[in-house]
Coordinates of C-alpha atoms and ligand atoms in Angstrom, one line a residue:
M12 CA 139.2 88.6 104.2
T13 CA 138.3 91.9 105.9
L14 CA 134.8 93.2 106.3
A15 CA 135.3 95.8 103.6
N16 CA 135.8 93.4 100.7
L17 CA 133.3 90.6 101.2
G18 CA 131.7 91.2 97.8
L19 CA 128.2 90.9 99.3
S20 CA 126.3 92.6 96.5
A21 CA 127.6 90.0 94.0
E22 CA 126.7 87.2 96.4
V23 CA 123.2 88.6 97.0
S24 CA 122.6 88.9 93.4
A25 CA 123.6 85.2 92.8
I26 CA 121.4 84.1 95.7
L27 CA 118.4 86.0 94.5
T28 CA 118.8 84.6 91.0
R29 CA 118.9 81.1 92.4
L30 CA 115.7 81.8 94.4
G31 CA 113.9 83.1 91.3
V32 CA 114.1 86.9 91.7
P33 CA 114.7 88.6 88.3
Q34 CA 117.9 90.7 88.2
A35 CA 115.9 93.6 86.7
K36 CA 114.1 94.1 90.0
L37 CA 117.4 94.9 91.9
S38 CA 118.4 98.2 90.3
G39 CA 117.1 101.6 89.2
G40 CA 114.7 102.3 92.1
T41 CA 114.6 104.8 94.9
L42 CA 115.0 102.4 97.9
A43 CA 118.7 101.8 98.6
V44 CA 119.3 98.5 100.5
R45 CA 122.5 98.2 102.5
S46 CA 124.0 95.4 104.4
P47 CA 124.7 96.1 108.1
V48 CA 127.6 93.6 107.8
N49 CA 129.8 96.3 106.1
G50 CA 127.5 99.0 104.9
E51 CA 127.7 97.8 101.3
Q52 CA 124.9 98.8 99.0
L53 CA 123.1 95.6 97.8
A54 CA 120.4 96.9 95.5
R55 CA 118.1 99.8 94.7
L56 CA 114.5 98.8 94.5
A57 CA 111.5 100.4 93.0
E58 CA 108.8 101.4 95.5
I59 CA 105.1 101.0 95.0
S60 CA 102.9 104.1 94.8
A61 CA 99.7 104.7 96.8
I62 CA 97.6 104.2 93.7
E63 CA 99.3 101.0 92.8
T64 CA 98.9 99.8 96.4
D65 CA 95.2 100.5 96.3
K66 CA 94.9 98.4 93.1
A67 CA 97.0 95.6 94.5
I68 CA 94.7 95.4 97.6
A69 CA 91.6 95.4 95.3
A70 CA 93.1 92.5 93.4
A71 CA 93.9 90.7 96.6
H72 CA 90.3 91.0 97.6
E73 CA 89.2 89.4 94.3
A74 CA 91.6 86.6 95.1
F75 CA 90.1 86.1 98.5
L76 CA 86.6 85.7 97.0
E77 CA 87.8 82.7 95.1
W78 CA 90.3 81.2 97.6
R79 CA 87.6 81.1 100.4
L80 CA 85.7 78.5 98.2
V81 CA 88.7 76.1 98.1
P82 CA 88.3 73.4 100.9
A83 CA 90.6 74.1 103.8
P84 CA 92.6 70.9 103.6
K85 CA 93.3 71.7 99.9
R86 CA 94.5 75.1 100.9
G87 CA 96.7 73.3 103.3
E88 CA 98.3 71.4 100.4
L89 CA 99.6 74.8 99.1
I90 CA 101.3 75.5 102.4
R91 CA 102.7 71.9 102.5
L92 CA 104.4 72.7 99.2
L93 CA 105.6 76.1 100.5
G94 CA 107.2 74.2 103.4
E95 CA 109.0 71.9 100.8
E96 CA 110.2 74.9 98.8
L97 CA 111.5 76.6 102.0
R98 CA 113.4 73.4 102.8
T99 CA 115.1 73.5 99.4
A100 CA 115.8 77.2 99.7
K101 CA 116.9 77.2 103.4
A102 CA 120.6 77.6 102.9
D103 CA 120.2 80.5 100.5
L104 CA 117.4 82.3 102.3
G105 CA 119.1 81.9 105.7
R106 CA 122.3 83.4 104.4
L107 CA 120.4 86.2 102.7
V108 CA 118.7 87.0 106.1
S109 CA 122.2 87.2 107.7
I110 CA 123.5 89.5 105.0
E111 CA 120.5 91.8 105.0
V112 CA 119.9 91.9 108.8
G113 CA 123.3 91.1 110.2
K114 CA 122.2 88.2 112.5
I115 CA 124.7 85.3 112.8
L116 CA 124.3 82.6 110.2
S117 CA 122.9 80.0 112.6
E118 CA 120.1 82.5 113.5
G119 CA 119.5 83.3 109.9
L120 CA 119.0 79.6 109.2
G121 CA 117.0 79.2 112.4
E122 CA 114.6 81.9 111.2
V123 CA 113.9 79.9 108.0
Q124 CA 113.4 76.8 110.0
E125 CA 110.7 78.7 111.9
M126 CA 109.0 79.3 108.6
I127 CA 109.2 75.6 107.8
D128 CA 107.8 74.7 111.2
I129 CA 104.8 77.1 110.9
C130 CA 104.0 75.6 107.5
D131 CA 104.0 72.1 109.1
F132 CA 101.7 73.4 111.8
A133 CA 99.4 75.1 109.4
V134 CA 99.1 72.0 107.2
G135 CA 97.7 70.1 110.2
L136 CA 95.6 73.1 111.2
S137 CA 93.9 73.1 107.8
R138 CA 92.0 69.9 108.9
Q139 CA 91.3 71.3 112.4
L140 CA 89.5 74.6 112.0
Y141 CA 87.0 73.3 114.5
G142 CA 83.8 75.0 115.7
L143 CA 81.7 73.8 118.7
T144 CA 78.4 72.0 118.6
I145 CA 76.4 73.7 121.4
A146 CA 73.5 72.2 123.5
T147 CA 70.4 74.2 122.6
E148 CA 67.4 74.8 124.9
R149 CA 65.0 74.4 121.9
A150 CA 63.6 71.0 121.0
D151 CA 64.5 69.6 117.5
H152 CA 67.2 72.1 117.0
R153 CA 70.9 72.0 116.5
M154 CA 73.2 74.9 117.3
M155 CA 76.8 75.1 116.1
E156 CA 79.5 77.5 115.3
T157 CA 81.3 77.8 112.0
W158 CA 84.5 79.6 111.2
H159 CA 84.8 81.5 108.0
P160 CA 87.7 83.4 106.3
L161 CA 87.9 87.1 107.0
G162 CA 89.2 88.6 103.8
V163 CA 92.5 90.3 102.9
T164 CA 95.0 89.9 105.7
G165 CA 97.5 92.8 105.8
I166 CA 100.9 92.0 107.2
I167 CA 103.4 94.7 108.3
S168 CA 106.8 93.3 109.5
A169 CA 109.8 94.6 111.3
F170 CA 113.4 94.4 110.2
N171 CA 114.7 92.0 112.8
F172 CA 112.6 89.0 111.8
P173 CA 112.3 89.9 108.1
V174 CA 110.8 86.6 106.9
A175 CA 109.6 84.5 109.9
V176 CA 106.9 87.1 110.9
W177 CA 105.4 86.9 107.4
S178 CA 105.3 83.2 107.6
W179 CA 103.6 83.1 111.0
N180 CA 100.9 85.2 109.6
A181 CA 100.7 84.0 106.0
A182 CA 100.7 80.3 106.7
L183 CA 97.7 80.7 109.0
A184 CA 95.9 83.3 107.0
L185 CA 96.1 81.2 103.8
V186 CA 94.9 77.9 105.3
C187 CA 92.1 79.9 106.9
G188 CA 91.0 81.0 103.4
N189 CA 92.3 84.6 103.3
S190 CA 94.5 86.3 100.8
T191 CA 97.6 88.2 102.1
V192 CA 99.2 91.6 101.4
W193 CA 102.6 92.1 102.9
K194 CA 104.5 95.4 103.6
P195 CA 108.0 94.3 104.9
S196 CA 110.4 96.6 106.6
E197 CA 112.0 99.1 104.2
K198 CA 115.3 97.9 105.7
T199 CA 114.8 94.3 104.6
P200 CA 113.0 94.2 101.2
L201 CA 115.4 91.7 99.6
T202 CA 114.5 88.8 101.9
A203 CA 110.9 89.7 101.2
L204 CA 111.4 89.5 97.4
A205 CA 113.1 86.1 97.9
T206 CA 110.2 84.9 100.1
Q207 CA 107.6 86.0 97.5
A208 CA 109.5 84.2 94.8
I209 CA 109.6 81.0 96.9
F210 CA 105.9 81.3 97.5
E211 CA 105.3 81.6 93.8
K212 CA 107.3 78.4 93.1
A213 CA 105.1 76.6 95.6
L214 CA 102.0 78.1 93.9
A215 CA 103.1 77.0 90.5
R216 CA 103.6 73.4 91.7
Y217 CA 100.2 73.5 93.4
V218 CA 98.5 74.6 90.2
A219 CA 100.5 72.1 88.1
E220 CA 99.2 69.3 90.4
G221 CA 95.7 70.4 89.7
G222 CA 95.1 72.7 92.6
K223 CA 92.9 75.8 92.1
A224 CA 94.3 79.1 93.2
P225 CA 93.5 82.6 92.1
A226 CA 96.1 85.2 91.0
N227 CA 97.2 87.7 93.6
L228 CA 96.8 85.3 96.5
S229 CA 100.0 86.7 98.1
T230 CA 101.0 90.2 97.3
L231 CA 104.2 92.0 98.3
L232 CA 104.4 95.8 98.6
I233 CA 107.9 97.3 98.6
G234 CA 107.9 100.7 100.3
G235 CA 108.0 102.7 103.5
R236 CA 105.7 103.8 106.2
D237 CA 103.4 105.6 103.7
V238 CA 102.7 102.3 102.0
G239 CA 101.9 100.7 105.4
E240 CA 99.5 103.5 106.0
V241 CA 97.5 102.8 102.8
L242 CA 97.3 99.2 103.9
V243 CA 96.1 100.2 107.4
D244 CA 93.4 102.5 106.1
H245 CA 92.1 100.3 103.3
P246 CA 88.5 99.3 103.7
R247 CA 89.1 96.0 101.9
V248 CA 91.5 94.9 104.7
P249 CA 89.6 93.6 107.7
L250 CA 92.7 92.5 109.6
V251 CA 96.2 93.9 109.9
S252 CA 98.9 92.1 111.7
A253 CA 101.6 94.7 112.4
T254 CA 104.9 93.9 114.0
G255 CA 107.3 96.6 115.1
S256 CA 108.0 99.3 117.7
T257 CA 105.4 100.5 120.2
A258 CA 105.6 103.9 118.4
M259 CA 104.4 102.2 115.2
G260 CA 101.6 100.3 117.2
R261 CA 100.4 103.6 118.7
A262 CA 100.0 105.0 115.1
V263 CA 98.4 101.9 113.6
G264 CA 96.1 100.7 116.4
P265 CA 93.8 103.8 116.5
R266 CA 93.6 104.0 112.7
L267 CA 92.4 100.4 112.5
A268 CA 90.0 100.9 115.4
K269 CA 88.5 103.9 113.7
R270 CA 87.2 101.8 110.9
F271 CA 86.5 98.8 113.2
A272 CA 89.2 96.6 111.6
R273 CA 90.9 93.9 113.6
S274 CA 94.5 94.2 114.6
I275 CA 97.2 91.9 115.8
L276 CA 99.9 94.2 117.2
E277 CA 103.2 92.5 118.0
L278 CA 105.3 95.3 119.5
G279 CA 108.4 96.0 121.5
G280 CA 109.4 94.2 124.6
N281 CA 111.3 95.3 127.7
N282 CA 111.8 91.8 129.0
A283 CA 113.1 90.8 132.4
A284 CA 114.4 87.7 134.2
I285 CA 114.6 87.1 138.0
V286 CA 117.5 85.0 139.3
C287 CA 116.6 83.4 142.7
P288 CA 118.8 82.1 145.5
T289 CA 118.3 78.4 144.4
A290 CA 119.0 79.0 140.6
D291 CA 121.5 76.8 138.8
L292 CA 124.0 79.5 138.1
D293 CA 125.7 77.7 135.2
L294 CA 122.4 77.2 133.4
T295 CA 121.4 80.8 134.3
L296 CA 124.6 82.2 132.9
R297 CA 124.1 80.5 129.5
G298 CA 120.4 81.4 129.4
V299 CA 121.0 85.0 130.3
A300 CA 124.0 85.4 127.9
F301 CA 122.0 84.1 124.9
A302 CA 118.8 85.9 125.7
A303 CA 120.6 89.3 126.2
M304 CA 123.4 89.2 123.6
G305 CA 121.8 87.0 120.9
T306 CA 121.0 88.8 117.6
A307 CA 123.0 91.7 119.1
G308 CA 120.1 92.6 121.4
Q309 CA 117.7 93.1 118.4
R310 CA 115.0 90.6 119.3
C311 CA 111.6 91.7 120.6
T312 CA 112.1 89.1 123.3
T313 CA 115.7 90.1 124.1
L314 CA 116.5 90.1 127.8
R315 CA 117.0 93.7 128.9
R316 CA 116.4 93.7 132.7
L317 CA 117.9 91.2 135.2
F318 CA 117.0 91.1 138.8
V319 CA 119.5 89.0 140.8
H320 CA 119.0 88.0 144.5
E321 CA 121.6 89.5 146.8
S322 CA 122.8 86.1 147.9
V323 CA 123.9 85.1 144.4
Y324 CA 124.7 88.5 142.9
D325 CA 128.4 88.3 143.5
K326 CA 128.6 84.8 142.1
L327 CA 126.8 85.5 138.9
V328 CA 127.3 89.1 137.8
P329 CA 131.2 89.1 137.6
R330 CA 131.0 85.9 135.5
L331 CA 128.4 87.6 133.3
I332 CA 130.6 90.7 132.8
Q333 CA 133.5 88.4 132.0
A334 CA 131.4 86.5 129.4
Y335 CA 130.3 89.9 127.8
G336 CA 134.0 90.9 127.6
S337 CA 135.1 87.8 125.8
V338 CA 132.2 87.2 123.3
T339 CA 133.3 87.1 119.7
I340 CA 131.9 90.1 117.8
G341 CA 132.3 90.5 114.0
N342 CA 131.2 89.2 110.6
P343 CA 128.0 87.3 111.2
L344 CA 128.7 85.0 108.3
Q345 CA 131.7 83.5 110.1
S346 CA 130.8 80.5 112.2
S347 CA 133.0 81.7 115.2
T348 CA 131.0 84.9 115.6
L349 CA 128.4 85.2 118.3
V350 CA 127.4 88.9 118.0
G351 CA 126.9 90.6 114.7
P352 CA 126.3 94.3 113.9
L353 CA 123.5 96.7 114.8
I354 CA 121.1 97.4 111.9
D355 CA 122.4 101.0 111.4
G356 CA 123.9 104.2 112.7
G357 CA 120.6 105.4 114.2
S358 CA 120.5 102.3 116.3
Y359 CA 124.0 102.9 117.5
E360 CA 123.2 106.4 118.5
R361 CA 120.1 105.3 120.5
M362 CA 122.3 102.8 122.3
Q363 CA 124.9 105.4 123.3
K364 CA 122.2 107.8 124.4
A365 CA 120.6 105.1 126.7
L366 CA 124.0 104.3 128.2
A367 CA 124.8 108.0 128.9
E368 CA 121.4 108.3 130.6
A369 CA 122.0 105.1 132.6
K370 CA 125.4 106.5 133.8
A371 CA 123.7 109.8 134.8
A372 CA 121.2 107.8 136.8
G373 CA 124.1 106.1 138.7
G374 CA 124.6 103.0 136.5
K375 CA 128.0 101.3 136.2
V376 CA 128.6 100.4 132.5
S377 CA 130.8 97.6 131.3
G378 CA 131.1 97.4 127.5
G379 CA 129.0 99.3 125.0
D380 CA 131.9 100.7 123.0
R381 CA 132.0 100.6 119.2
V382 CA 134.4 98.1 117.6
L383 CA 135.6 97.3 114.1
Q384 CA 135.0 100.8 112.7
N385 CA 138.5 100.7 111.2
E386 CA 137.5 97.7 109.1
A387 CA 134.0 99.0 108.1
A388 CA 133.3 102.6 108.8
D389 CA 129.7 102.3 107.6
A390 CA 128.9 99.3 109.8
F391 CA 128.0 99.5 113.5
Y392 CA 129.5 96.8 115.7
V393 CA 129.3 97.2 119.5
R394 CA 130.5 95.3 122.5
P395 CA 127.3 94.3 124.4
A396 CA 126.9 96.3 127.6
V397 CA 126.1 95.2 131.1
V398 CA 124.9 98.1 133.3
E399 CA 124.7 97.6 137.1
M400 CA 121.9 99.9 138.1
P401 CA 121.0 101.1 141.7
A402 CA 117.3 101.1 140.8
Q403 CA 114.8 100.6 137.9
T404 CA 114.8 104.1 136.6
G405 CA 115.3 106.2 133.4
P406 CA 116.2 104.1 130.3
V407 CA 115.7 100.9 132.2
K408 CA 112.0 101.4 131.7
E409 CA 112.2 101.7 127.9
E410 CA 113.1 99.3 125.1
T411 CA 116.4 100.3 123.5
F412 CA 116.8 98.0 120.6
A413 CA 120.4 97.2 121.2
P414 CA 122.4 94.8 123.5
I415 CA 122.2 96.5 126.9
L416 CA 121.4 94.4 129.9
Y417 CA 120.5 96.4 133.1
V418 CA 121.3 94.4 136.2
M419 CA 119.7 95.1 139.6
K420 CA 120.0 93.5 143.0
Y421 CA 116.9 92.5 145.0
S422 CA 116.3 90.9 148.5
D423 CA 112.7 89.9 148.5
F424 CA 110.9 87.8 145.9
D425 CA 107.7 89.9 145.8
E426 CA 109.8 93.0 145.2
A427 CA 111.4 91.3 142.2
L428 CA 108.0 90.3 140.9
T429 CA 106.8 93.8 141.2
L430 CA 109.8 95.2 139.4
N431 CA 109.4 92.5 136.6
N432 CA 105.8 93.8 136.1
D433 CA 106.6 97.5 136.4
V434 CA 107.1 98.4 132.7
P435 CA 104.4 98.9 130.1
Q436 CA 106.1 96.9 127.4
G437 CA 105.9 93.4 129.1
L438 CA 106.2 90.9 126.3
S439 CA 108.3 88.1 127.7
S440 CA 109.8 87.1 131.1
S441 CA 111.7 84.4 132.9
I442 CA 112.6 83.1 136.3
F443 CA 115.6 81.0 137.2
T444 CA 114.9 79.0 140.3
N445 CA 114.7 75.5 141.7
N446 CA 112.2 76.6 144.3
M447 CA 108.8 75.2 143.3
Q448 CA 106.8 77.9 145.0
E449 CA 108.7 80.7 143.3
A450 CA 108.4 79.0 139.9
E451 CA 104.7 78.4 140.2
T452 CA 104.0 81.8 141.6
F453 CA 105.8 83.4 138.7
V454 CA 103.5 81.6 136.1
S455 CA 100.3 82.1 138.2
A456 CA 97.7 84.9 138.0
R457 CA 99.6 87.0 140.6
G458 CA 103.0 86.3 138.8
S459 CA 104.4 87.7 135.6
D460 CA 101.9 89.8 133.7
C461 CA 103.7 89.2 130.3
G462 CA 102.3 87.2 127.4
I463 CA 105.3 84.8 127.8
A464 CA 106.5 83.6 131.2
N465 CA 109.2 81.0 131.3
V466 CA 111.0 79.0 134.0
N467 CA 114.7 78.1 133.8
I468 CA 115.0 79.3 130.2
G469 CA 115.5 82.8 129.0
P470 CA 112.7 85.0 127.6
S471 CA 113.8 84.8 124.0
G472 CA 113.4 82.1 121.4
A473 CA 109.8 81.2 121.1
E474 CA 108.5 78.0 119.5
I475 CA 105.8 78.2 116.9
G476 CA 103.5 75.7 118.6
G477 CA 102.6 78.2 121.3
A478 CA 100.8 81.5 120.7
F479 CA 103.5 84.0 120.3
G480 CA 103.5 87.5 121.7
G481 CA 101.0 89.1 124.1
E482 CA 102.5 92.4 125.0
K483 CA 100.4 93.7 127.9
E484 CA 100.4 97.3 126.7
T485 CA 98.5 96.4 123.5
G486 CA 96.2 93.9 125.0
G487 CA 98.4 91.3 123.5
G488 CA 98.7 90.3 119.8
R489 CA 98.9 86.6 119.2
E490 CA 100.4 84.9 116.2
S491 CA 101.5 81.3 115.2
G492 CA 100.4 78.4 117.4
S493 CA 97.7 77.4 119.8
D494 CA 94.4 78.9 118.8
A495 CA 95.9 82.0 117.2
W496 CA 94.2 81.0 113.9
K497 CA 90.9 82.3 115.3
A498 CA 92.1 85.9 114.8
Y499 CA 92.3 85.2 111.0
M500 CA 88.6 84.0 110.8
R501 CA 85.2 85.1 111.8
R502 CA 82.8 83.0 113.9
A503 CA 79.2 82.4 112.8
T504 CA 76.7 80.7 115.2
N505 CA 74.2 78.6 113.2
T506 CA 70.9 77.3 114.5
V507 CA 69.1 74.6 112.5
N508 CA 65.5 73.7 113.3
Y509 CA 64.7 70.1 112.1
G510 CA 61.3 70.1 113.9
K511 CA 57.8 71.2 112.8
T512 CA 57.3 74.0 115.3
L513 CA 58.9 77.3 115.7
P514 CA 59.9 78.1 119.3
L515 CA 60.7 81.7 119.7
A516 CA 63.0 83.4 122.2
Q517 CA 62.3 82.4 125.9
G518 CA 58.8 83.6 127.0
V519 CA 58.0 85.5 123.8
K520 CA 54.5 85.0 122.3
F521 CA 54.2 86.3 118.7
D522 CA 51.2 84.7 116.9
V523 CA 50.6 86.0 113.4
G524 CA 48.1 83.4 112.0
Ligands
NAD3 P1 109.4 99.9 113.2 O1 108.2 100.2 114.1 O2 110.3 101.0 112.9 O3 108.8 99.4 111.8 C1 108.1 98.2 111.7 C2 107.2 98.2 110.4 O4 106.2 99.1 110.5 C3 108.0 98.7 109.1 O5 107.6 97.8 108.1 C4 107.5 100.1 108.9 O6 107.6 100.5 107.6 C5 106.1 100.0 109.4 N1 105.5 101.3 109.9 C6 106.1 102.2 110.7 N2 105.2 103.2 111.0 C7 104.1 102.9 110.4 C8 102.8 103.5 110.3 N3 102.5 104.6 110.9 N4 101.8 102.9 109.5 C9 102.0 101.7 108.9 N5 103.3 101.1 109.0 C10 104.2 101.6 109.7 O7 110.2 98.7 113.8 P2 111.6 98.1 113.4 O8 112.7 99.0 113.9 O9 111.6 97.5 112.0 O10 111.6 96.7 114.4 C11 112.0 96.7 115.7 C12 110.9 96.8 116.7 O11 109.9 95.7 116.4 C13 111.3 96.6 118.1 O12 110.5 97.5 118.9 C14 110.9 95.1 118.4 O13 110.7 94.8 119.7 C15 109.7 95.0 117.6 N6 109.4 93.6 117.2 C16 108.3 93.0 117.8 C17 108.1 91.6 117.6 C18 106.9 90.9 118.3 O14 106.6 89.9 117.8 N7 106.4 91.5 119.4 C19 108.8 90.9 116.7 C20 109.9 91.6 116.0 C21 110.1 92.9 116.3

């Protein structure tokens, strides 16, 4: 079967029906959805207007007022059921992710597994929203902190993790007692419709079991940037978690700050790895190849800059170029494929522009050419590129969302560390070494300045147990594990006087009778 006649729209329609999305929603609208696998049109969806968005947010606020009264462990039960529904839907939803985004099937399924994992995490969390009890200086008093829900949590997501990003935010926001309003990428609305239908199945089971939940607890807004802007500016949305490019973050961050709303900004990454003289080169080769080529370079944590010590450069880099030349590129739904397509033609053009600039700056390019255009003229498959650069200049200092790995030689560890830190978009980073001093320095205060710093594992592929993100340019958004939940709640400090006197603030006398 060639790329041209995969029959993806019929398959998508069948998957969406099984997941509970009515057929009527898939046609007649203004938003055309295409698969990057072969350019086939999959659906035409209706987009929400600004007035309807405003009404939806007002309804989500009403939902919040009720949901915050449900005890947190009971809220956790809804998320437990969501995890069960996701397990049942995993094969369908994972395949839909692959069709809509073009990532290989194992990665599509892996993304759904992340959703399941964050549900498990959030269920436990629903019994652990701890505040401190604090020693007070006043006799017969108790001081403690209490965590309360915030309100409507706005979620704006990027195309490349079309469903996991929603779940990292929604699972936490919901157990914390918030309602959620989600504006997915306009490039991936079908997986969003499917996810919303799965959520509604979990909600129906929760209510059938006697659970109390308001209508409009989770709302989906299908539309473009303008719909995202309404969400960002809405006074009923105290927190917006926005995932996407730094350009989007630059537009969204100040708008939220203007009305004193909170933000979690998960933006682009220009991630690096350092390969030291003692590195295990077999392990490094595998780690680098996956981190740089996986998801066709379309992960926020994709490895884009590689600093290789001069003593191992000639042992590693030729093997890497060979691996790049032999990797299987093609239909992401076939199990033998390792690299699927770019999301669209715009992405392909940006990749070619970056390669031309790198060449002009003295870079030696291997790969990067377009393949399979004879099979699917409207799809954009490329051979991943390795570019040996004389220095960290030009496009090396920007995130190009495509599979380009810039490789540079270094001689001194401190120099490599400085180069690692010398870009604004530091999100994730790695070091490959068996030297304990180098490894520990890399993760220390004077080491990598990124939100994620790894040793002997590539920069991509985060686990939900840890707080994800932390791009230095934005002050670092944090989602998913660790204590990321605190961003979805507000802290109150409570002082209780169980004595018969009223001590005032230190040294203050204020007698009124
Ligand atoms: P994008 O910035 O083009 O769009 C992301 C989302 O923001 C979309 O839903 C879009 O409609 C919305 N949006 C854009 N401008 C907006 C505005 N002014 N107001 C409100 N909403 C707006 O990003 P993309 O191309 O979909 O995704 C790729 C980018 O996302 C890459 O830079 C990648 O590194 C980043 N990303 C980051 C993370 C992370 O966790 N740090 C995860 C995934 C992707």
